[in-house]
Coordinates of C-alpha atoms in Angstrom, one line a residue:
X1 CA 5.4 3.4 -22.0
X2 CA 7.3 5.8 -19.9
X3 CA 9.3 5.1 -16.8
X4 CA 9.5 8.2 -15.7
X5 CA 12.2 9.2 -12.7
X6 CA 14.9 6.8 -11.3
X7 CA 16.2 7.2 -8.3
X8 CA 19.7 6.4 -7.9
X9 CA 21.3 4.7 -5.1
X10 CA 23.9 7.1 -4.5
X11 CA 21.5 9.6 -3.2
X12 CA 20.0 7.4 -0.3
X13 CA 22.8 4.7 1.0
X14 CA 25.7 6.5 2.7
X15 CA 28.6 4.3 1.5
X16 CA 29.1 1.5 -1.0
X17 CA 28.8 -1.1 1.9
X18 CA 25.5 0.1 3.5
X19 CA 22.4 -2.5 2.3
X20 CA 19.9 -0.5 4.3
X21 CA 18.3 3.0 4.6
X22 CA 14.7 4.3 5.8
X23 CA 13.1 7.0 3.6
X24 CA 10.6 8.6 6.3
X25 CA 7.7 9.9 4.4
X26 CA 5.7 11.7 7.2
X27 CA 4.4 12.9 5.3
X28 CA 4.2 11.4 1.6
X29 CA 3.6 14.0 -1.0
X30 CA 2.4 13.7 -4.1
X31 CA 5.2 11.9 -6.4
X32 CA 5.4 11.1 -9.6
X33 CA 6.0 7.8 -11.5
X34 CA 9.6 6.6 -10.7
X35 CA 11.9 3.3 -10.2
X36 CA 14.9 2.6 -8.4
X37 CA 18.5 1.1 -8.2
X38 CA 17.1 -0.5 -5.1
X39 CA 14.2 -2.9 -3.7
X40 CA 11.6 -1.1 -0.9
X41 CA 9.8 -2.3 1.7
X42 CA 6.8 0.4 1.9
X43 CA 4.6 0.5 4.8
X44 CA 1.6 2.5 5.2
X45 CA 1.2 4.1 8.7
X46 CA -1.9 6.7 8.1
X47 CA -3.9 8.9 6.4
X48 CA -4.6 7.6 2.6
X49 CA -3.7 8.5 -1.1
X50 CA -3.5 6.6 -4.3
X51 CA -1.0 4.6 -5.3
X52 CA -0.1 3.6 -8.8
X53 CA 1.9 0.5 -9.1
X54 CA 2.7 -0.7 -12.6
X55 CA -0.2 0.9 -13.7
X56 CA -2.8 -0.9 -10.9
X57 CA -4.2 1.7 -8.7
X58 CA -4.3 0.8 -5.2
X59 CA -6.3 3.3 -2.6
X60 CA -3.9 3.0 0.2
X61 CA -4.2 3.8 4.2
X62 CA -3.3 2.1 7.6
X63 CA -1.8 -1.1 7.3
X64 CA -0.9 -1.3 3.5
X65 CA 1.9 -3.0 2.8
X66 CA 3.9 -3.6 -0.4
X67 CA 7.1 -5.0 -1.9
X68 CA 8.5 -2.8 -4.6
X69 CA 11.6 -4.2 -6.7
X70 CA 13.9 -2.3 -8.5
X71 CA 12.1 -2.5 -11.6
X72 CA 8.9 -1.5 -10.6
X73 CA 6.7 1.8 -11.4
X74 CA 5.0 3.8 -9.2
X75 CA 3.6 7.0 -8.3
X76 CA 1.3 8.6 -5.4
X77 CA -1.3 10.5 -6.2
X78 CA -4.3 12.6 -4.3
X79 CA -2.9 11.9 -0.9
X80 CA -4.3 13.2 2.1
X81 CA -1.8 13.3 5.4
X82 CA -0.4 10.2 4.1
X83 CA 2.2 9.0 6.5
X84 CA 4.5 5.6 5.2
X85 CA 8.0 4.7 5.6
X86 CA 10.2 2.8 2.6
X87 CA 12.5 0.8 3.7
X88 CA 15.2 0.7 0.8
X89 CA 17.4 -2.7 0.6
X90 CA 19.9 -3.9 -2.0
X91 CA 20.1 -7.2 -2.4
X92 CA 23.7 -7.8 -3.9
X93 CA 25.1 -6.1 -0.5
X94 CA 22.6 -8.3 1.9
X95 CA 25.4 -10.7 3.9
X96 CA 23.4 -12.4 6.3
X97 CA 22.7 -16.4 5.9
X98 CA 19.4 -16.4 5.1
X99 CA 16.2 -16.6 2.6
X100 CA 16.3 -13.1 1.6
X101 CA 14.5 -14.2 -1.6
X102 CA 11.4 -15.2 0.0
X103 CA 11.1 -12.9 3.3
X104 CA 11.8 -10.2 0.5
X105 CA 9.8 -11.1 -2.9
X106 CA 11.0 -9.4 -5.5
X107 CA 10.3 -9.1 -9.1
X108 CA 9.7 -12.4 -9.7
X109 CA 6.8 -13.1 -7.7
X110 CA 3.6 -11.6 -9.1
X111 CA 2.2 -8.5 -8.0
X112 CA -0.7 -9.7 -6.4
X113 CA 1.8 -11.9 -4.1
X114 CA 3.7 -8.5 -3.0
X115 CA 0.8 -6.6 -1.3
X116 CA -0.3 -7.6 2.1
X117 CA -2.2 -5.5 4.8
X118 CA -1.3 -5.2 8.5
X119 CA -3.4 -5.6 11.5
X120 CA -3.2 -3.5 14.6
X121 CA -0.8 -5.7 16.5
X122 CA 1.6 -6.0 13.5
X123 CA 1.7 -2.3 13.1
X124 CA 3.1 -1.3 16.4
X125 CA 5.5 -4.4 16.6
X126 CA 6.6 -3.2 13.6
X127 CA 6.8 0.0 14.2
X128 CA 9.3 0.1 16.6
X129 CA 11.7 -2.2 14.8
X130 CA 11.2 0.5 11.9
X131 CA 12.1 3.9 14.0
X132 CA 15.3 1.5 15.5
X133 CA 16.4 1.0 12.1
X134 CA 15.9 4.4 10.8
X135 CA 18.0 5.4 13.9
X136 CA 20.5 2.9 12.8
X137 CA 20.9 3.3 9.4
X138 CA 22.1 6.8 9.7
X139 CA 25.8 5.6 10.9
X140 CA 28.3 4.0 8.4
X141 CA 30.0 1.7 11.0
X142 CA 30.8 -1.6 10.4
X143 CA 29.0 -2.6 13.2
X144 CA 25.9 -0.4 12.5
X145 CA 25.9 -1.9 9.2
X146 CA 25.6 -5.2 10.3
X147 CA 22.7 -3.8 13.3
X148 CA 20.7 -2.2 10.3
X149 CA 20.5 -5.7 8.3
X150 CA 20.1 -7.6 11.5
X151 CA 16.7 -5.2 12.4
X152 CA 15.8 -5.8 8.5
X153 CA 15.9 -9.1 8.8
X154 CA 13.4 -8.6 12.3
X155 CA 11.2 -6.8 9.9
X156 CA 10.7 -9.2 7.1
X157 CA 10.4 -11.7 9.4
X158 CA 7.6 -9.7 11.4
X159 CA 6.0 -8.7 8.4
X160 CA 5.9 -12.3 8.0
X161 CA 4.6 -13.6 10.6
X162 CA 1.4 -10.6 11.1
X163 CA 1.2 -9.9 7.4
X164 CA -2.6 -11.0 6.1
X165 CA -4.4 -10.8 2.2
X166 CA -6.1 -7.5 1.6
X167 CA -9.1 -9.6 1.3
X168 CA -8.5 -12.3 4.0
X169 CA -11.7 -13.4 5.7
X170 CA -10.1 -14.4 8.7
X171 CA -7.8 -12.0 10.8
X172 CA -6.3 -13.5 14.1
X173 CA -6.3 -11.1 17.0
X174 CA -8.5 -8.7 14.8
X175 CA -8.9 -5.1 16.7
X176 CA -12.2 -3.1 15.4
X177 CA -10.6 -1.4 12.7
X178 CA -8.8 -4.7 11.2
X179 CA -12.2 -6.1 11.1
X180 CA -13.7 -2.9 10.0
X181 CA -10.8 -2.9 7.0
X182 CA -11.7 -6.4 6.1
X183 CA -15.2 -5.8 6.1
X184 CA -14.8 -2.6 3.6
X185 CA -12.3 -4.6 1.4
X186 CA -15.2 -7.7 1.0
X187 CA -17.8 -5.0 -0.4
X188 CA -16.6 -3.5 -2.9
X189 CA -18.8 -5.2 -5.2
X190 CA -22.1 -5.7 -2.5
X191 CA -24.3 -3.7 -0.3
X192 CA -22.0 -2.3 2.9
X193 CA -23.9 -1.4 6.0
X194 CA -22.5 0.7 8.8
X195 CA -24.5 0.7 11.2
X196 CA -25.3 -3.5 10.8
X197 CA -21.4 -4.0 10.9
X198 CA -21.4 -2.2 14.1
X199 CA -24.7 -4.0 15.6
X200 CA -23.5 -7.8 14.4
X201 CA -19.8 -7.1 16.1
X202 CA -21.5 -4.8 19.4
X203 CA -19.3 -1.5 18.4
X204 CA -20.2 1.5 18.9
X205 CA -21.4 3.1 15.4
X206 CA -19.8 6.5 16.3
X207 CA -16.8 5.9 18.3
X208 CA -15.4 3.2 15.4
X209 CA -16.1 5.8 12.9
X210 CA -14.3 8.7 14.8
X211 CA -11.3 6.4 15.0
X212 CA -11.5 5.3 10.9
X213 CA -11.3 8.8 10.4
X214 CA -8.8 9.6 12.4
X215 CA -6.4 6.9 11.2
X216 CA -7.2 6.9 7.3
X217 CA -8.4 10.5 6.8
X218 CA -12.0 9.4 5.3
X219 CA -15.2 8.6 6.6
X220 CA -16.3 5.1 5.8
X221 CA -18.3 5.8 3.3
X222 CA -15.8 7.8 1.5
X223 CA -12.9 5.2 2.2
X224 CA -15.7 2.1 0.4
X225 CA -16.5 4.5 -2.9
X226 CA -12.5 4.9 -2.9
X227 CA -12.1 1.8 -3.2
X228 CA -14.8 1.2 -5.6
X229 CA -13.3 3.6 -7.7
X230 CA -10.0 2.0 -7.9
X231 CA -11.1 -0.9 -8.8
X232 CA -13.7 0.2 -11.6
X233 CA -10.0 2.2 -12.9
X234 CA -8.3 -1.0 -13.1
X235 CA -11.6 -3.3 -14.8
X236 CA -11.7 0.3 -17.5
X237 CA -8.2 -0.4 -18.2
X238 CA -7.5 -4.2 -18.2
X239 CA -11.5 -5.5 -19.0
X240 CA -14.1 -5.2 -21.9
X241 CA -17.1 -5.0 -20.0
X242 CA -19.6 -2.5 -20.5
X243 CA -19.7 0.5 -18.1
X244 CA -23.0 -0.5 -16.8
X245 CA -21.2 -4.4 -16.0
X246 CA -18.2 -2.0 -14.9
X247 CA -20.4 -0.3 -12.3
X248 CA -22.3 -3.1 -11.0
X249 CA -18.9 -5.4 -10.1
X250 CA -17.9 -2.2 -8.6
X251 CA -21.0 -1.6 -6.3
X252 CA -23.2 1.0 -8.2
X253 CA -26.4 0.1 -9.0
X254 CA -27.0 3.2 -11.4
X255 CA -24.5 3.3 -14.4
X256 CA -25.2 7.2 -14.8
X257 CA -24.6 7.8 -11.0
X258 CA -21.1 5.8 -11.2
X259 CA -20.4 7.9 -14.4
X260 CA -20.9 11.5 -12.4
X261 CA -18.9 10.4 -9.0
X262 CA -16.3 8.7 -11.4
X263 CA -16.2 12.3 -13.6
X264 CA -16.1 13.7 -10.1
X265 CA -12.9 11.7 -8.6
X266 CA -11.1 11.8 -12.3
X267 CA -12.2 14.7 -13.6
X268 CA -13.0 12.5 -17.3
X269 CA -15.9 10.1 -17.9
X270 CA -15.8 6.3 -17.9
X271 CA -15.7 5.8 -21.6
X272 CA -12.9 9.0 -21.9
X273 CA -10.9 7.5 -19.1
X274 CA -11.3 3.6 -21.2
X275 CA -10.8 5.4 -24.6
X276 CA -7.4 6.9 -23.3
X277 CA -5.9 3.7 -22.5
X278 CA -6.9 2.1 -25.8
X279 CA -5.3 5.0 -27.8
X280 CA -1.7 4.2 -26.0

């Protein structure tokens, strides 16, 4: 299977000394599959696209989080203003005393292990450590070396402490839209109600979904058959269910409607889209 691009470290870290650079991505265009010479930290800010990592798509917006190692493939894909920021690190030039390995998991933790979500709360914390260290980062001191690993370490450790599972049922501190995100995340494969989400928690039906859609770029409803989509693409890839099984573990009760919004989103059929990975 193809790797496709590498990016090289040469063309992001100013010196051979400097362990850490911010990529700003505001916004994220498409890109196509690549890997790097270096780890990434990649945090989603807003808007939504979809992001391919080792061949798992992932239907990303506010609040996704990942840890990308060196060795990893990924791509983006149908975004829409998709706003993130990748913080690249190189672990060989890290010099601080500390557990790098676990703040940062790398390639040797599994893939479901490196992708978290972030509430409200840990977004703007971390955001302002981020734009600090993207201010940082820029200068080739020694001292501004040592600032830029010192506000990396802040990060991991932040993303620590407010990081949650994409399908956590508990959220501490939850804001609206975390428990709105949660909420979404539990349906893929059940009924999802708006308007009984709203009533149960006493928000207001059209002010919550003015703000979804101004943070993620999708109405709810669009955001849910995303995310049914993506993961009807990975159980068509990795599974031998039927398309009708497919569909229902996905949320669709009709098999025939799942086929046309699925020919819609991918532009091939269920079967074709199967059929293609079988043939590779």
């Amino acid at each position: 299977m193809t790797r496709g691009l590498k990016l090289q470290t040469e063309d992001y870290f100013l010196t051979d000394k400097q362990a850490v650079r911010v990529a700003e991505r505001h916004p994220q265009p498409d890109f196509p599959l690549h890997h790097h010479d270096f780890d990434e930290l990649v945090i989603v800010w807003r808007g939504n696209g979809l992001h391919l990592w080792n061949d798992v798509p992932y239907r990303i917006t506010r609040g996704d989080l990942f840890y990308v190692s060196a060795n990893d493939r990924h791509s983006y894909e149908s975004v829409n203003d998709l706003e993130l920021d990748n913080i690249l690190f190189i672990r060989d030039r890290l010099t601080l005393p500390t557990d790098w390995h676990n703040l940062l998991p790398g390639a040797d933790v599994p893939q479901s292990q490196r992708y978290w979500c972030l509430g409200s709360a840990g977004m703007d914390t971390l955001r302002d450590k981020v734009d600090d260290l993207a201010q940082e980062c820029m200068k080739s001191d020694t001292l501004s070396l040592q600032l830029s690993e010192v506000l990396l370490l802040q990060i991991a450790l932040l993303a620590l402490r407010y990081r949650h599972l994409p399908d956590s049922p508990q959220l501490a501190d939850a804001h609206q839209l975390d428990l709105l995100m949660l909420a979404l995340r539990a349906s893929i494969g059940s009924p999802f109600r708006f308007d009984a989400f709203c009533q149960q928690h006493d928000f207001s039906v059209r002010g919550l979904g003015a703000r979804f859609k101004q943070e993620t770029g999708m109405s709810v409803a669009q955001y849910l058959r995303q995310l049914r989509l993506c993961k009807a693409m990975e159980l068509l890839r990795y599974d031998r269910q039927t398309i009708g099984e497919v569909a229902a573990q996905c949320g669709f009760d009709d098999s025939n409607y799942f086929s046309v919004v699925f020919h819609q989103a991918q532009g091939i059929s269920p079967s074709a889209y199967r059929q293609r990975f079988l043939a590779g």
